[in-house]
Tab-separated table of C-alpha atoms in Angstrom:
chain	number	residue	atom	x	y	z
A	1232	MET	CA	66.632	85.104	8.205
A	1233	MET	CA	65.460	88.689	8.386
A	1234	CYS	CA	69.032	89.856	8.831
A	1235	LEU	CA	70.026	88.097	5.612
A	1236	VAL	CA	67.135	89.649	3.684
A	1237	PHE	CA	67.979	93.127	4.948
A	1238	THR	CA	71.657	92.608	4.133
A	1239	ILE	CA	70.756	91.656	0.563
A	1240	ALA	CA	68.451	94.686	0.336
A	1241	VAL	CA	71.212	97.030	1.533
A	1242	PHE	CA	73.607	95.438	-0.958
A	1243	CYS	CA	71.088	96.020	-3.768
A	1244	LEU	CA	70.648	99.644	-2.724
A	1245	THR	CA	74.422	100.115	-2.676
A	1246	LEU	CA	74.721	98.672	-6.164
A	1247	SER	CA	71.825	100.863	-7.223
A	1248	GLY	CA	73.660	103.977	-6.047
A	1249	LEU	CA	76.839	102.903	-7.809
A	1250	SER	CA	74.911	102.205	-10.990
A	1251	LEU	CA	73.331	105.618	-10.812
A	1252	MET	CA	76.773	107.213	-10.425
A	1253	VAL	CA	78.047	105.618	-13.621
A	1254	GLY	CA	74.910	106.588	-15.516
A	1255	TRP	CA	73.084	103.277	-15.678
A	1256	LYS	CA	69.684	104.647	-14.682
A	1257	ARG	CA	67.630	101.676	-15.785
A	1258	GLY	CA	69.726	99.199	-13.810
A	1259	ALA	CA	69.741	101.473	-10.777
A	1260	ALA	CA	65.958	101.696	-10.826
A	1261	GLN	CA	65.647	97.927	-11.155
A	1262	LEU	CA	68.002	97.286	-8.231
A	1263	ALA	CA	66.135	99.801	-6.082
A	1264	ARG	CA	62.831	98.055	-6.890
A	1265	ILE	CA	64.341	94.704	-5.926
A	1266	ALA	CA	65.574	96.097	-2.602
A	1267	PHE	CA	62.187	97.652	-1.861
A	1268	ALA	CA	60.390	94.400	-2.737
A	1269	LEU	CA	62.731	92.412	-0.480
A	1270	VAL	CA	62.100	94.662	2.517
A	1271	LEU	CA	58.359	94.892	1.964
A	1272	GLY	CA	58.012	91.180	1.217
A	1273	SER	CA	59.970	90.163	4.288
A	1274	ALA	CA	57.763	92.376	6.461
A	1275	VAL	CA	54.587	90.823	5.038
A	1276	VAL	CA	55.934	87.274	5.422
A	1277	SER	CA	57.020	87.991	8.989
A	1278	TRP	CA	53.574	89.334	9.894
A	1279	PHE	CA	51.865	86.326	8.263
A	1280	VAL	CA	54.088	83.812	10.073
A	1281	GLU	CA	53.467	85.504	13.436
A	1282	SER	CA	49.722	85.489	12.797
A	1283	LEU	CA	49.812	81.771	11.992
A	1284	ARG	CA	51.907	81.008	15.090
A	1285	SER	CA	49.515	82.835	17.381
A	1286	PHE	CA	46.517	81.170	15.713
A	1287	PHE	CA	47.921	77.646	15.975
A	1288	ALA	CA	49.121	78.152	19.548
A	1289	GLN	CA	45.687	77.097	20.789
A	1290	GLN	CA	45.459	73.368	21.553
A	1291	GLU	CA	42.097	72.703	19.867
A	1292	ILE	CA	43.077	74.387	16.631
A	1293	ARG	CA	46.409	72.574	16.583
A	1294	ALA	CA	44.653	69.178	16.768
A	1295	ALA	CA	42.146	70.101	14.053
A	1296	ALA	CA	44.862	71.477	11.795
A	1297	GLY	CA	46.937	68.338	12.255
A	1298	GLY	CA	43.977	66.161	11.285
A	1299	LEU	CA	43.276	68.292	8.216
A	1300	ALA	CA	46.946	68.131	7.217
A	1301	VAL	CA	46.910	64.324	7.434
A	1302	LEU	CA	43.701	64.142	5.368
A	1303	LEU	CA	45.124	66.531	2.784
A	1304	PHE	CA	48.306	64.465	2.532
A	1305	LEU	CA	46.325	61.248	2.061
A	1306	ALA	CA	44.110	62.833	-0.593
A	1307	VAL	CA	47.086	64.145	-2.566
A	1308	ALA	CA	48.876	60.800	-2.281
A	1309	GLY	CA	45.752	58.995	-3.526
A	1310	LEU	CA	45.399	61.332	-6.478
A	1311	VAL	CA	49.059	60.907	-7.435
A	1312	VAL	CA	48.867	57.110	-7.229
A	1313	GLY	CA	45.640	57.077	-9.267
A	1314	TRP	CA	47.134	59.379	-11.875
A	1315	LEU	CA	50.236	57.172	-12.188
A	1316	PHE	CA	48.151	53.992	-12.597
A	1317	ASN	CA	45.912	55.704	-15.131
A	1318	ARG	CA	48.893	56.951	-17.064
A	1319	ARG	CA	50.548	53.520	-17.158
A	1320	SER	CA	47.334	51.785	-18.227
A	1321	GLU	CA	46.960	53.937	-21.340
A	1322	PRO	CA	48.580	52.433	-24.418
A	1323	ALA	CA	51.647	54.328	-25.443
A	1324	SER	CA	51.247	55.683	-28.937
A	1325	ALA	CA	54.237	55.215	-31.189
A	1326	VAL	CA	55.647	58.522	-32.230
A	1327	ARG	CA	57.416	57.059	-35.221
A	1328	PRO	CA	56.467	53.938	-37.169
A	1329	THR	CA	58.667	50.872	-36.918
A	1330	ILE	CA	61.155	50.008	-39.653
A	1331	ARG	CA	58.724	47.516	-41.227
A	1332	ARG	CA	55.973	50.107	-41.234
A	1333	ARG	CA	58.321	52.709	-42.725
A	1334	ALA	CA	59.246	50.294	-45.521
A	1335	GLN	CA	55.549	49.783	-46.302
A	1336	LEU	CA	54.948	53.526	-46.312
A	1337	ALA	CA	57.901	54.052	-48.636
A	1338	ALA	CA	56.524	51.377	-50.991
A	1339	LEU	CA	53.151	53.102	-51.032
A	1340	ASP	CA	54.811	56.403	-51.894
A	1341	GLU	CA	56.536	54.852	-54.908
A	1342	HIS	CA	53.248	53.564	-56.340
A	1343	ALA	CA	51.296	56.728	-55.647
A	1344	PRO	CA	50.203	58.492	-58.855
A	1345	GLN	CA	52.020	61.666	-59.607
A	1346	THR	CA	49.800	64.692	-59.459
A	1347	GLN	CA	49.851	66.948	-62.442
A	1348	PRO	CA	50.658	70.597	-61.903
A	1349	ALA	CA	47.708	72.914	-62.141
A	1350	GLU	CA	47.105	74.376	-65.552
A	1351	PRO	CA	47.978	78.048	-65.739
A	1352	ARG	CA	45.004	80.299	-66.154
A	1353	SER	CA	44.390	81.436	-69.632
A	1354	ALA	CA	46.160	84.632	-70.426
A	1355	SER	CA	43.825	87.400	-71.374
A	1356	THR	CA	44.123	91.088	-71.810
A	1357	ASP	CA	43.213	91.470	-68.170
A	1358	ASP	CA	46.498	90.324	-66.595
A	1359	LEU	CA	45.490	91.435	-63.131
A	1360	GLN	CA	42.202	89.514	-63.289
A	1361	LEU	CA	40.388	92.532	-61.987
A	1362	PHE	CA	37.052	91.424	-63.365
A	1363	GLY	CA	37.317	87.683	-62.644
A	1364	ASP	CA	36.901	84.971	-65.285
A	1365	SER	CA	33.701	86.399	-66.729
A	1366	LEU	CA	35.497	88.080	-69.672
């Protein structure tokens, strides 16, 4: 796995150098950042995995961790099942009304009174209404 990560990092650095040669500075910088992040990230992950392996190599810790993993799995499974039952028990709201309901709504729209347009404000010498309606 580490060999693959380092191969990808070297490939990114090679492309970065080629991009820099043709004048694509922004792309070269981005590729170099990606290569650096791959190498640094793989080193951190490798250290973390080795630390976990050495920690769980002890028999007592392995048994306790196994028990906690089983309890965690059961808790997550219970929450998922409860969430699914709760979701199915809620009534599904109709996003759109049925055809009968749409026909009733259309009939109501036909009988609705037409609103009159607002009366234009009285024209005065003050067209900009700088002083309000007090004049």
